[in-house]
Tab-separated table of C-alpha atoms in Angstrom:
chain	number	residue	atom	x	y	z
M	1192	MET	CA	120.027	108.289	25.103
M	1193	ASN	CA	117.876	108.758	28.331
M	1194	ILE	CA	118.904	105.033	29.330
M	1195	VAL	CA	122.602	105.857	29.442
M	1196	TYR	CA	121.971	108.636	31.852
M	1197	ALA	CA	120.225	106.579	34.002
M	1198	ILE	CA	122.790	103.810	33.714
M	1199	LEU	CA	125.239	106.523	34.464
M	1200	VAL	CA	123.698	108.462	37.135
M	1201	LEU	CA	123.045	105.039	39.185
M	1202	SER	CA	126.604	103.631	38.377
M	1203	ILE	CA	128.024	106.958	39.566
M	1204	LEU	CA	125.962	107.330	42.281
M	1205	GLY	CA	126.596	103.582	43.658
M	1206	ALA	CA	130.347	104.301	42.950
M	1207	ILE	CA	130.062	107.198	45.411
M	1208	PHE	CA	128.187	105.590	47.887
M	1209	ALA	CA	130.705	102.575	47.901
M	1210	VAL	CA	133.695	104.956	48.651
M	1211	ILE	CA	131.860	106.870	51.218
M	1212	LEU	CA	130.801	103.770	52.927
M	1213	ALA	CA	134.635	101.954	52.468
M	1214	VAL	CA	136.451	105.298	53.903
M	1215	ALA	CA	133.537	105.745	56.410
M	1216	SER	CA	134.341	101.845	57.774
M	1217	ILE	CA	137.769	102.739	58.198
M	1218	VAL	CA	137.172	106.233	59.713
M	1219	PHE	CA	134.837	104.976	62.137
M	1220	ALA	CA	135.773	101.422	62.760
M	1221	VAL	CA	135.281	100.486	66.187
M	1222	LYS	CA	136.710	97.284	68.233
M	1223	THR	CA	134.151	94.967	69.267
M	1224	ASP	CA	134.120	91.818	71.607
M	1225	PRO	CA	135.895	88.934	69.457
M	1226	ARG	CA	133.149	86.635	70.705
M	1227	LEU	CA	130.393	88.558	69.561
M	1228	PRO	CA	130.993	87.185	65.927
M	1229	GLU	CA	131.349	83.620	67.528
M	1230	ILE	CA	127.945	83.742	68.994
M	1231	VAL	CA	126.647	85.387	65.876
M	1232	ASP	CA	127.852	82.094	63.727
M	1233	ALA	CA	126.926	79.759	66.453
M	1234	LEU	CA	123.044	81.366	65.962
M	1235	PRO	CA	121.061	79.974	62.936
M	1236	GLY	CA	121.234	83.477	61.258
M	1237	ALA	CA	117.674	83.421	60.131
M	1238	ASN	CA	116.928	86.582	62.305
M	1239	CYS	CA	113.318	85.526	62.867
M	1240	GLY	CA	112.814	87.536	65.938
M	1241	GLY	CA	111.535	84.244	67.761
M	1242	CYS	CA	113.581	84.790	70.919
M	1243	GLY	CA	112.019	88.333	71.291
M	1244	TYR	CA	115.489	90.557	70.047
M	1245	ALA	CA	115.819	92.134	67.023
M	1246	GLY	CA	117.356	89.470	65.208
M	1247	CYS	CA	120.204	87.423	65.668
M	1248	SER	CA	123.164	89.697	66.285
M	1249	ASP	CA	120.883	91.416	68.503
M	1250	CYS	CA	120.200	88.364	70.457
M	1251	ALA	CA	124.043	87.535	70.494
M	1252	GLY	CA	124.670	91.157	71.975
M	1253	HIS	CA	122.565	90.290	74.761
M	1254	ILE	CA	123.748	86.679	75.597
M	1255	LEU	CA	127.342	88.460	75.503
M	1256	ASP	CA	126.373	91.153	78.322
M	1257	GLY	CA	124.423	88.507	80.160
M	1258	SER	CA	120.736	89.801	79.780
M	1259	ALA	CA	119.854	86.723	77.875
M	1260	PRO	CA	120.717	83.064	78.656
M	1261	VAL	CA	122.736	81.002	76.253
M	1262	ASN	CA	119.683	78.994	75.205
M	1263	ALA	CA	117.940	82.039	74.284
M	1264	CYS	CA	117.382	80.827	70.730
M	1265	PRO	CA	114.652	78.656	70.430
M	1266	VAL	CA	115.430	77.681	66.739
M	1267	GLY	CA	118.991	76.744	67.514
M	1268	GLY	CA	117.803	74.977	70.330
M	1269	ALA	CA	120.283	72.585	72.011
M	1270	ALA	CA	122.991	72.417	69.455
M	1271	SER	CA	123.498	76.119	69.221
M	1272	ALA	CA	122.950	76.633	73.141
M	1273	GLU	CA	125.909	74.543	73.552
M	1274	LYS	CA	128.238	76.086	71.044
M	1275	ILE	CA	127.636	79.418	72.642
M	1276	ALA	CA	127.672	77.943	76.315
M	1277	ALA	CA	131.178	76.882	75.253
M	1278	ILE	CA	131.891	80.488	73.928
M	1279	MET	CA	130.672	82.024	77.083
M	1280	GLY	CA	132.058	79.375	79.277
M	1281	VAL	CA	135.506	80.581	78.250
M	1282	GLU	CA	134.732	83.710	80.449
M	1283	SER	CA	133.783	81.701	83.813
M	1284	GLY	CA	137.109	80.452	83.609
M	1285	SER	CA	137.870	78.014	86.403
M	1286	ALA	CA	134.511	78.498	88.278
M	1287	GLU	CA	133.025	74.806	88.767
M	1288	LYS	CA	129.896	73.875	86.556
M	1289	GLU	CA	127.056	73.878	88.549
M	1290	VAL	CA	123.718	72.006	87.751
M	1291	ALA	CA	119.981	71.945	88.905
M	1292	PHE	CA	118.457	69.880	91.524
M	1293	VAL	CA	115.108	69.303	92.682
M	1294	ARG	CA	114.983	69.311	96.308
M	1295	CYS	CA	112.087	66.737	96.653
M	1296	ASN	CA	112.130	62.820	96.874
M	1297	GLY	CA	108.530	62.921	97.905
M	1298	GLY	CA	106.676	61.684	94.817
M	1299	THR	CA	104.572	58.501	95.608
M	1300	ALA	CA	105.806	58.574	98.991
M	1301	ALA	CA	103.877	61.916	99.937
M	1302	LYS	CA	100.232	61.873	100.826
M	1303	LYS	CA	97.753	63.221	98.644
M	1304	ARG	CA	94.513	65.051	99.725
M	1305	PHE	CA	92.773	64.690	96.562
M	1306	GLU	CA	92.859	63.370	93.209
M	1307	TYR	CA	93.724	66.310	90.846
M	1308	ARG	CA	92.084	65.957	87.480
M	1309	GLY	CA	92.774	69.388	85.796
M	1310	VAL	CA	95.428	70.649	83.349
M	1311	LEU	CA	98.356	68.717	83.874
M	1312	ASP	CA	100.852	71.378	84.436
M	1313	CYS	CA	102.415	72.404	88.005
M	1314	VAL	CA	101.055	75.916	88.170
M	1315	SER	CA	97.598	75.130	87.434
M	1316	ALA	CA	97.597	72.184	89.995
M	1317	THR	CA	98.726	74.576	92.555
M	1318	LYS	CA	95.713	77.086	91.715
M	1319	VAL	CA	93.460	74.362	92.893
M	1320	ALA	CA	93.051	74.310	96.745
M	1321	ALA	CA	96.767	75.029	97.023
M	1322	GLY	CA	97.852	71.734	95.212
M	1323	PRO	CA	96.749	68.197	95.849
M	1324	LEU	CA	99.529	67.193	97.809
M	1325	GLU	CA	99.251	67.248	101.577
M	1326	CYS	CA	102.889	68.685	101.705
M	1327	GLY	CA	102.676	72.366	100.865
M	1328	PHE	CA	106.371	72.047	99.695
M	1329	GLY	CA	106.785	68.882	97.437
M	1330	CYS	CA	106.974	68.398	93.776
M	1331	LEU	CA	103.900	67.830	92.119
M	1332	GLY	CA	105.199	65.985	89.415
M	1333	PHE	CA	103.075	67.548	86.461
M	1334	GLY	CA	106.232	68.316	84.749
M	1335	SER	CA	106.397	72.307	84.631
M	1336	CYS	CA	110.042	71.977	84.678
M	1337	VAL	CA	110.127	69.173	81.639
M	1338	THR	CA	108.310	71.336	79.476
M	1339	ALA	CA	110.636	74.296	80.293
M	1340	CYS	CA	113.859	72.259	79.962
M	1341	GLN	CA	115.087	72.693	76.389
M	1342	PHE	CA	118.058	70.138	76.872
M	1343	ASP	CA	116.275	67.128	77.669
M	1344	ALA	CA	117.546	67.054	80.697
M	1345	MET	CA	114.655	67.034	83.233
M	1346	HIS	CA	112.597	64.086	83.436
M	1347	ILE	CA	109.713	62.720	85.955
M	1348	ALA	CA	111.267	59.709	87.966
M	1349	PRO	CA	109.358	56.403	88.339
M	1350	ASN	CA	108.640	57.704	91.689
M	1351	GLY	CA	106.791	60.919	90.527
M	1352	CYS	CA	109.221	63.453	91.297
M	1353	ALA	CA	111.005	65.705	88.635
M	1354	VAL	CA	114.684	64.779	88.501
M	1355	VAL	CA	117.738	66.201	86.547
M	1356	ASP	CA	120.328	64.670	84.449
M	1357	PRO	CA	123.427	66.291	85.482
M	1358	VAL	CA	125.127	65.421	82.275
M	1359	LYS	CA	122.797	67.313	80.044
M	1360	CYS	CA	121.804	70.349	82.516
M	1361	THR	CA	123.095	73.490	81.496
M	1362	ASP	CA	122.488	75.217	84.616
M	1363	CYS	CA	120.151	77.313	82.605
M	1364	MET	CA	117.617	77.166	85.268
M	1365	ALA	CA	114.654	77.918	83.103
M	1366	CYS	CA	113.079	74.905	85.058
M	1367	ALA	CA	113.607	76.711	88.314
M	1368	THR	CA	111.484	79.781	87.073
M	1369	ALA	CA	108.928	77.371	85.730
M	1370	CYS	CA	108.533	75.577	89.276
M	1371	PRO	CA	105.757	77.107	91.235
M	1372	ARG	CA	106.976	75.460	94.431
M	1373	LYS	CA	110.308	77.086	94.036
M	1374	LEU	CA	112.193	73.568	94.812
M	1375	ILE	CA	115.160	73.591	92.310
M	1376	ILE	CA	118.646	74.892	93.014
M	1377	SER	CA	121.842	75.314	91.403
M	1378	VAL	CA	124.492	72.766	93.068
M	1379	PRO	CA	128.034	72.306	92.076
M	1380	VAL	CA	128.332	69.307	89.773
M	1381	SER	CA	130.896	67.531	91.897
M	1382	LYS	CA	128.835	67.433	94.922
M	1383	LYS	CA	126.918	64.360	95.560
M	1384	VAL	CA	124.815	64.790	98.944
M	1385	HIS	CA	121.517	66.755	98.658
M	1386	VAL	CA	118.938	67.287	100.844
M	1387	ALA	CA	115.999	66.388	98.805
M	1388	CYS	CA	113.387	68.074	100.970
M	1389	ILE	CA	112.569	71.718	101.758
M	1390	ASN	CA	109.380	70.714	104.098
M	1391	GLN	CA	109.598	73.511	106.935
M	1392	ASP	CA	106.767	72.064	109.110
M	1393	LYS	CA	107.586	71.028	112.481
M	1394	GLY	CA	108.761	67.109	112.713
M	1395	LYS	CA	105.199	65.771	113.782
M	1396	VAL	CA	103.572	67.597	110.612
M	1397	ALA	CA	106.177	66.573	108.289
M	1398	MET	CA	106.443	63.454	109.201
M	1399	SER	CA	102.309	62.715	108.741
M	1400	VAL	CA	102.632	64.232	105.039
M	1401	CYS	CA	105.365	62.299	103.661
M	1402	ALA	CA	107.211	59.314	103.965
M	1403	ASN	CA	110.487	60.807	102.825
M	1404	SER	CA	110.182	64.255	104.629
M	1405	CYS	CA	113.111	65.909	106.383
M	1406	ILE	CA	111.539	66.114	109.858
M	1407	GLY	CA	114.521	68.490	111.290
M	1408	CYS	CA	115.853	66.001	114.027
M	1409	GLY	CA	119.146	67.080	113.578
M	1410	LEU	CA	120.811	63.487	113.747
M	1411	CYS	CA	123.015	64.672	110.305
M	1412	GLU	CA	123.971	67.799	112.050
M	1413	LYS	CA	125.084	65.933	114.943
M	1414	GLU	CA	127.060	63.266	112.835
M	1415	GLY	CA	128.264	65.550	110.575
M	1416	LYS	CA	132.130	66.308	111.109
M	1417	LYS	CA	132.809	69.045	108.744
M	1418	ASP	CA	129.858	71.320	110.161
M	1419	ALA	CA	128.726	71.162	106.676
M	1420	ILE	CA	124.785	70.299	107.194
M	1421	HIS	CA	122.635	72.430	109.574
M	1422	VAL	CA	118.970	72.361	110.732
M	1423	THR	CA	117.449	75.581	109.925
M	1424	ASN	CA	113.511	76.340	109.871
M	1425	ASN	CA	112.919	72.428	110.687
M	1426	VAL	CA	114.476	71.550	107.838
M	1427	ALA	CA	118.367	70.238	107.015
M	1428	ALA	CA	120.525	72.256	104.732
M	1429	ILE	CA	124.033	71.429	103.293
M	1430	ASP	CA	126.374	73.966	102.890
M	1431	TYR	CA	128.462	73.123	99.685
M	1432	ASP	CA	131.251	75.034	100.438
M	1433	LYS	CA	131.840	72.590	103.481
M	1434	CYS	CA	130.752	69.234	102.204
M	1435	ILE	CA	133.120	66.691	101.261
M	1436	ASN	CA	130.879	63.858	99.971
M	1437	CYS	CA	131.285	61.662	102.885
M	1438	LYS	CA	128.014	60.629	103.150
M	1439	MET	CA	127.713	60.225	106.825
M	1440	CYS	CA	124.718	62.048	107.056
M	1441	THR	CA	123.158	59.957	104.613
M	1442	LYS	CA	123.620	56.912	106.915
M	1443	VAL	CA	122.037	58.469	109.789
M	1444	CYS	CA	119.227	60.008	108.118
M	1445	PRO	CA	116.131	57.951	109.356
M	1446	ARG	CA	113.777	59.575	106.734
M	1447	ASP	CA	115.940	58.990	103.614
M	1448	CYS	CA	115.812	62.419	102.520
M	1449	ILE	CA	119.389	62.855	101.831
M	1450	LEU	CA	120.358	61.819	98.576
M	1451	PRO	CA	121.901	59.553	97.574
M	1452	ILE	CA	119.714	57.154	100.092
M	1453	ALA	CA	121.678	54.648	102.031
M	1454	THR	CA	120.720	51.119	101.709
M	1455	PRO	CA	119.283	49.446	104.863
M	1456	GLU	CA	122.355	47.116	104.890
M	1457	GLU	CA	124.800	50.386	104.927
M	1458	LYS	CA	122.667	51.740	107.598
M	1459	GLU	CA	122.866	48.525	109.701
M	1460	LYS	CA	126.651	48.291	109.151
M	1461	TYR	CA	126.860	51.826	110.103
M	1462	LYS	CA	124.942	51.357	113.196
M	1463	ALA	CA	126.945	48.259	114.067
M	1464	VAL	CA	130.204	50.028	113.834
M	1465	LYS	CA	128.972	53.205	115.988
M	1466	LYS	CA	127.483	50.609	118.458
M	1467	ALA	CA	131.262	48.956	118.707
M	1468	GLN	CA	132.631	52.096	119.009
M	1469	ALA	CA	130.117	53.333	121.862
M	1470	ASP	CA	130.618	49.943	123.569
M	1471	LYS	CA	134.565	50.366	123.299
M	1472	ALA	CA	134.463	53.796	124.779
M	1473	LYS	CA	132.119	52.837	127.422
M	1474	ALA	CA	134.759	50.198	128.168
M	1475	ALA	CA	137.435	52.319	128.323
M	1476	ALA	CA	135.304	54.658	130.600
M	1477	GLU	CA	134.788	51.916	132.794
M	1478	ALA	CA	138.492	50.578	132.984
M	1479	ALA	CA	139.529	54.295	133.668
M	1480	ALA	CA	137.076	54.407	136.576
M	1481	ALA	CA	138.106	51.194	137.766
M	1482	ALA	CA	141.726	51.922	137.870
M	1483	GLN	CA	141.304	55.126	139.823
M	1484	THR	CA	139.111	53.142	142.539
M	1485	ALA	CA	141.963	50.603	142.618
M	1486	ALA	CA	145.108	53.196	143.151
M	1487	PRO	CA	143.589	56.257	145.191
M	1488	ALA	CA	145.474	59.468	144.657
M	1489	PRO	CA	148.576	59.615	146.462
M	1490	ASN	CA	148.020	62.845	148.686
M	1491	ALA	CA	144.399	61.241	149.761
J	1063	MET	CA	101.358	125.642	59.520
J	1064	LYS	CA	97.891	124.248	58.893
J	1065	GLU	CA	99.318	121.987	56.164
J	1066	ILE	CA	101.962	120.748	58.093
J	1067	PHE	CA	99.655	119.811	61.191
J	1068	SER	CA	97.246	118.225	58.715
J	1069	ILE	CA	100.292	116.228	57.168
J	1070	ALA	CA	101.425	115.224	60.748
J	1071	LEU	CA	98.007	114.055	62.238
J	1072	GLY	CA	97.251	112.317	58.818
J	1073	ALA	CA	100.631	110.467	59.118
J	1074	ILE	CA	100.253	109.378	62.728
J	1075	LEU	CA	96.413	108.516	63.176
J	1076	VAL	CA	94.306	108.520	59.546
J	1077	ASN	CA	96.733	106.831	57.021
J	1078	ASN	CA	99.022	105.282	59.737
J	1079	PHE	CA	101.911	103.364	57.893
J	1080	ILE	CA	101.177	99.827	59.436
J	1081	PHE	CA	97.511	100.194	60.060
J	1082	ALA	CA	96.009	101.918	57.037
J	1083	GLN	CA	98.856	101.474	54.473
J	1084	PHE	CA	100.312	98.409	55.034
J	1085	LEU	CA	103.580	99.014	55.179
J	1086	GLY	CA	106.492	97.924	57.549
J	1087	ILE	CA	104.518	94.926	58.556
J	1088	CYS	CA	107.756	92.986	58.997
J	1089	PRO	CA	109.228	94.445	61.662
J	1090	PHE	CA	105.967	95.194	63.391
J	1091	MET	CA	105.116	91.350	63.573
J	1092	GLY	CA	108.895	90.561	64.348
J	1093	VAL	CA	110.000	92.711	66.843
J	1094	SER	CA	106.822	93.274	68.756
J	1095	LYS	CA	107.415	90.580	71.419
J	1096	LYS	CA	108.372	93.152	74.091
J	1097	ILE	CA	107.738	96.768	74.541
J	1098	ASP	CA	111.534	97.519	75.374
J	1099	THR	CA	112.488	96.061	71.550
J	1100	ALA	CA	109.334	97.645	70.333
J	1101	VAL	CA	110.273	101.102	71.543
J	1102	GLY	CA	113.535	100.889	69.964
J	1103	MET	CA	112.634	99.693	66.952
J	1104	GLY	CA	110.041	102.563	66.687
J	1105	VAL	CA	112.402	105.229	67.488
J	1106	ALA	CA	114.953	103.765	64.939
J	1107	VAL	CA	112.358	103.981	62.088
J	1108	THR	CA	111.229	107.320	62.951
J	1109	PHE	CA	114.919	108.232	63.027
J	1110	VAL	CA	115.542	106.777	59.460
J	1111	MET	CA	112.180	107.755	58.015
J	1112	GLY	CA	113.003	111.279	58.743
J	1113	LEU	CA	116.644	111.262	57.417
J	1114	ALA	CA	115.488	109.226	54.413
J	1115	SER	CA	112.684	111.455	53.427
J	1116	ALA	CA	115.285	114.360	53.257
J	1117	PHE	CA	117.835	112.784	51.243
J	1118	THR	CA	115.441	111.306	48.844
J	1119	TRP	CA	113.588	114.513	48.352
J	1120	LEU	CA	116.947	116.449	47.779
J	1121	ALA	CA	118.083	113.794	45.458
J	1122	ASN	CA	114.821	113.486	43.470
J	1123	GLU	CA	114.527	117.366	43.097
J	1124	TYR	CA	118.045	118.187	42.248
J	1125	LEU	CA	119.168	114.597	40.632
J	1126	LEU	CA	116.444	112.627	39.060
J	1127	VAL	CA	114.033	115.183	37.859
J	1128	PRO	CA	116.321	117.853	36.213
J	1129	LEU	CA	117.526	114.600	34.318
J	1130	ASN	CA	114.118	113.151	33.416
J	1131	LEU	CA	114.909	110.091	35.346
J	1132	ALA	CA	111.985	110.272	37.813
J	1133	TYR	CA	110.783	106.665	36.627
J	1134	MET	CA	114.127	105.487	38.600
J	1135	GLN	CA	112.690	106.838	41.644
J	1136	THR	CA	112.251	103.048	43.290
J	1137	VAL	CA	116.051	101.931	42.375
J	1138	ALA	CA	117.567	105.245	43.331
J	1139	PHE	CA	115.896	105.582	46.704
J	1140	ILE	CA	116.797	102.085	47.649
J	1141	LEU	CA	120.441	102.798	46.711
J	1142	ILE	CA	120.209	105.751	48.611
J	1143	ILE	CA	118.370	104.622	51.882
J	1144	ALA	CA	120.789	101.679	51.818
J	1145	ALA	CA	123.736	103.735	51.869
J	1146	LEU	CA	122.620	106.348	54.084
J	1147	VAL	CA	121.477	103.662	56.770
J	1148	GLN	CA	124.764	101.981	56.622
J	1149	PHE	CA	126.717	105.229	56.780
J	1150	VAL	CA	124.720	106.458	59.775
J	1151	GLU	CA	125.042	103.284	61.664
J	1152	MET	CA	128.964	103.386	61.592
J	1153	PHE	CA	129.044	107.268	62.276
J	1154	LEU	CA	126.604	106.498	65.244
J	1155	GLN	CA	128.655	103.329	66.566
J	1156	LYS	CA	131.840	105.552	66.758
J	1157	SER	CA	130.684	109.149	67.768
J	1158	LEU	CA	127.554	108.597	69.655
J	1159	PRO	CA	127.624	104.803	71.066
J	1160	ALA	CA	124.671	105.694	73.663
J	1161	LEU	CA	122.551	106.583	70.742
J	1162	TYR	CA	124.063	103.581	68.963
J	1163	THR	CA	123.169	100.923	71.417
J	1164	ALA	CA	119.831	102.490	71.942
J	1165	LEU	CA	118.844	101.892	68.605
J	1166	GLY	CA	121.937	101.228	66.271
J	1167	ILE	CA	120.964	97.592	66.444
J	1168	TYR	CA	117.680	98.053	64.637
J	1169	LEU	CA	119.383	100.411	61.668
J	1170	PRO	CA	120.379	97.357	59.508
J	1171	LEU	CA	117.151	95.403	60.014
J	1172	ILE	CA	115.439	98.601	58.431
J	1173	THR	CA	117.656	99.191	55.750
J	1174	THR	CA	115.219	98.253	53.181
J	1175	ASN	CA	111.818	98.202	55.360
J	1176	CYS	CA	108.977	99.358	53.069
J	1177	ALA	CA	107.804	101.955	55.296
J	1178	VAL	CA	110.793	103.947	54.670
J	1179	LEU	CA	110.891	103.177	50.948
J	1180	GLY	CA	107.026	103.972	50.790
J	1181	VAL	CA	107.419	107.397	52.693
J	1182	ALA	CA	109.847	108.256	50.038
J	1183	LEU	CA	107.770	107.518	46.932
J	1184	LEU	CA	104.924	108.860	48.913
J	1185	ASN	CA	106.516	112.210	49.547
J	1186	VAL	CA	106.940	112.599	45.697
J	1187	GLN	CA	103.266	111.010	44.901
J	1188	ASN	CA	101.991	113.721	47.188
J	1189	GLY	CA	104.064	116.656	45.580
J	1190	TYR	CA	105.469	117.474	49.072
J	1191	ASN	CA	108.209	120.272	49.566
J	1192	PHE	CA	111.288	119.546	51.677
J	1193	ILE	CA	109.672	120.780	54.911
J	1194	GLU	CA	106.535	118.756	54.382
J	1195	SER	CA	108.316	115.483	53.354
J	1196	VAL	CA	110.665	115.768	56.517
J	1197	VAL	CA	107.738	116.152	58.581
J	1198	TYR	CA	105.840	113.559	56.884
J	1199	GLY	CA	108.555	111.109	57.386
J	1200	ILE	CA	108.901	111.645	60.987
J	1201	THR	CA	105.402	111.734	61.769
J	1202	GLY	CA	104.802	108.562	59.949
J	1203	GLY	CA	107.722	106.914	61.964
J	1204	LEU	CA	105.820	108.251	64.993
J	1205	GLY	CA	102.540	106.590	63.625
J	1206	PHE	CA	104.866	103.332	63.312
J	1207	LEU	CA	105.982	103.664	66.964
J	1208	LEU	CA	102.361	104.540	68.279
J	1209	ALA	CA	101.327	100.832	66.411
J	1210	ILE	CA	104.226	98.698	67.691
J	1211	VAL	CA	104.098	99.847	70.917
J	1212	LEU	CA	100.436	99.334	71.413
J	1213	PHE	CA	100.742	95.773	69.528
J	1214	ALA	CA	103.844	94.944	71.714
J	1215	SER	CA	101.842	95.953	75.104
J	1216	ILE	CA	99.013	93.724	73.590
J	1217	ARG	CA	101.009	90.778	72.973
J	1218	GLU	CA	102.935	90.721	75.965
J	1219	ARG	CA	99.789	90.268	77.855
J	1220	LEU	CA	98.515	87.570	74.892
J	1221	VAL	CA	101.164	85.486	76.350
J	1222	PHE	CA	99.162	84.519	79.221
J	1223	ALA	CA	95.968	83.940	77.185
J	1224	ASP	CA	94.884	80.613	76.433
J	1225	PRO	CA	93.507	80.195	72.637
J	1226	PRO	CA	92.823	77.316	70.768
J	1227	LYS	CA	95.762	75.193	69.533
J	1228	ALA	CA	95.447	76.112	65.873
J	1229	PHE	CA	95.825	79.807	67.000
J	1230	GLU	CA	98.614	80.131	69.374
J	1231	GLY	CA	101.751	82.143	68.382
J	1232	PHE	CA	101.654	83.805	65.089
J	1233	PRO	CA	98.279	83.608	64.407
J	1234	ILE	CA	96.170	85.035	67.306
J	1235	ALA	CA	98.717	88.022	66.609
J	1236	LEU	CA	97.893	88.725	63.028
J	1237	VAL	CA	94.235	88.489	64.367
J	1238	THR	CA	95.068	90.761	66.893
J	1239	ALA	CA	96.580	93.253	64.291
J	1240	GLY	CA	93.555	92.915	62.153
J	1241	LEU	CA	91.385	94.181	64.900
J	1242	MET	CA	93.752	97.103	65.720
J	1243	ALA	CA	93.639	97.924	61.988
J	1244	LEU	CA	90.039	97.800	62.254
J	1245	ALA	CA	89.916	100.047	65.295
J	1246	PHE	CA	92.282	102.311	63.229
J	1247	MET	CA	89.840	102.370	60.468
J	1248	GLY	CA	87.662	104.575	63.194
J	1249	PHE	CA	90.288	107.604	61.813
J	1250	SER	CA	89.788	107.461	58.204
J	1251	GLY	CA	87.839	110.237	57.294
J	1252	ALA	CA	88.954	112.463	60.190
J	1253	ASN	CA	89.635	115.725	58.920
J	1254	VAL	CA	90.522	118.574	61.044
J	1255	PHE	CA	90.417	121.600	58.776
J	1256	GLY	CA	86.995	120.455	56.699
């Protein structure tokens, strides 16, 4: 008889709770953001806590309100991050995609003060006598940013400098946080011209520490027609709102620190054109002066 | 009053749910990477443990015992706790959104937390009355809160440590938890009222 009681009591109890919960789910229904379940679906759903939040739905909530990056889930990796980025991307509407950019093109062109043989990581390297480079601003090339990148978008180029693959970059800026020299910024993906140096030393010092350093000579500033490049604190910087990718500044730069670096032929050609223009202007001015002397003003 | 105080102190320190009874280890390891989330989890566990103690005590006293069904405690308590937590979650989401955002997200996670079930069963085992049960539940939750916050604050610093490769991540966290349990063993035998 007892077993019947047991079955009855638990069944009735279960049924009562089911009814209460069913009623409660209607009475206490709350509208939620439709993107939330989408993000939860894009996450692995293992509730492992690897992200530091209390399970996948909590993580999704934090991604939704912007307090966690789209790649917060280390388990889902690039695949789930891309899906979430697509879901969240709807929100940003027409805003242009931005990608990370490393503002240094020194690498092997930068002079070394000493040979660093320690933990192969940029932060550790900067702790030893402020780093092995003469330049206090440049990329150390130990790849802390490469380790930080979860999208395989960050690599050390053959010249020893970190470079971003703009196709794979999701602008999560994990690399910028990892870089002890704060070299990495977010730039609009459509802009192709970048100053790859942040050395604020005076020209002579900057010239001595690296072959590719900006010396703040101001040629680019004079050459630019759009008022889009300015030298402040001895280093050129581009105003991306004004830049039109005309690449004039890259052609006049004597230090090869504005990307994309112009080839010597391009530079020669550009110089020739400039010289021809200057000659023409000079000739015109001379002709005007000659005309003035030949025909004096009538009232003289 | 003496009894109540003794139960409270026992639940928080001497018989700490995590370090002495090894209940609720899953959220203890899983949600202890940041102090913020650890506090949220601890508060939610305290809340649910207090509520669950009250309801399971009532169910046991007025339903299971009169019907000679005490042996069904485990099953019945799981059912009650799960339903209760779901109901409370929905109720909070609608009527107290602030409290819901503070701890709501942890509520579903602790539906079947063994510390919650453990407190319900221990209440019966120890023969507590209603007030004592609720006090035991809440202070047991506070003990959990203390443990997880201490552990999270250690783990936040542990990130910067450089342990051997084999110990990185969870292993070193488990070792740390073991050492903390050892430290809490110092409280065992402490009895304020002789």
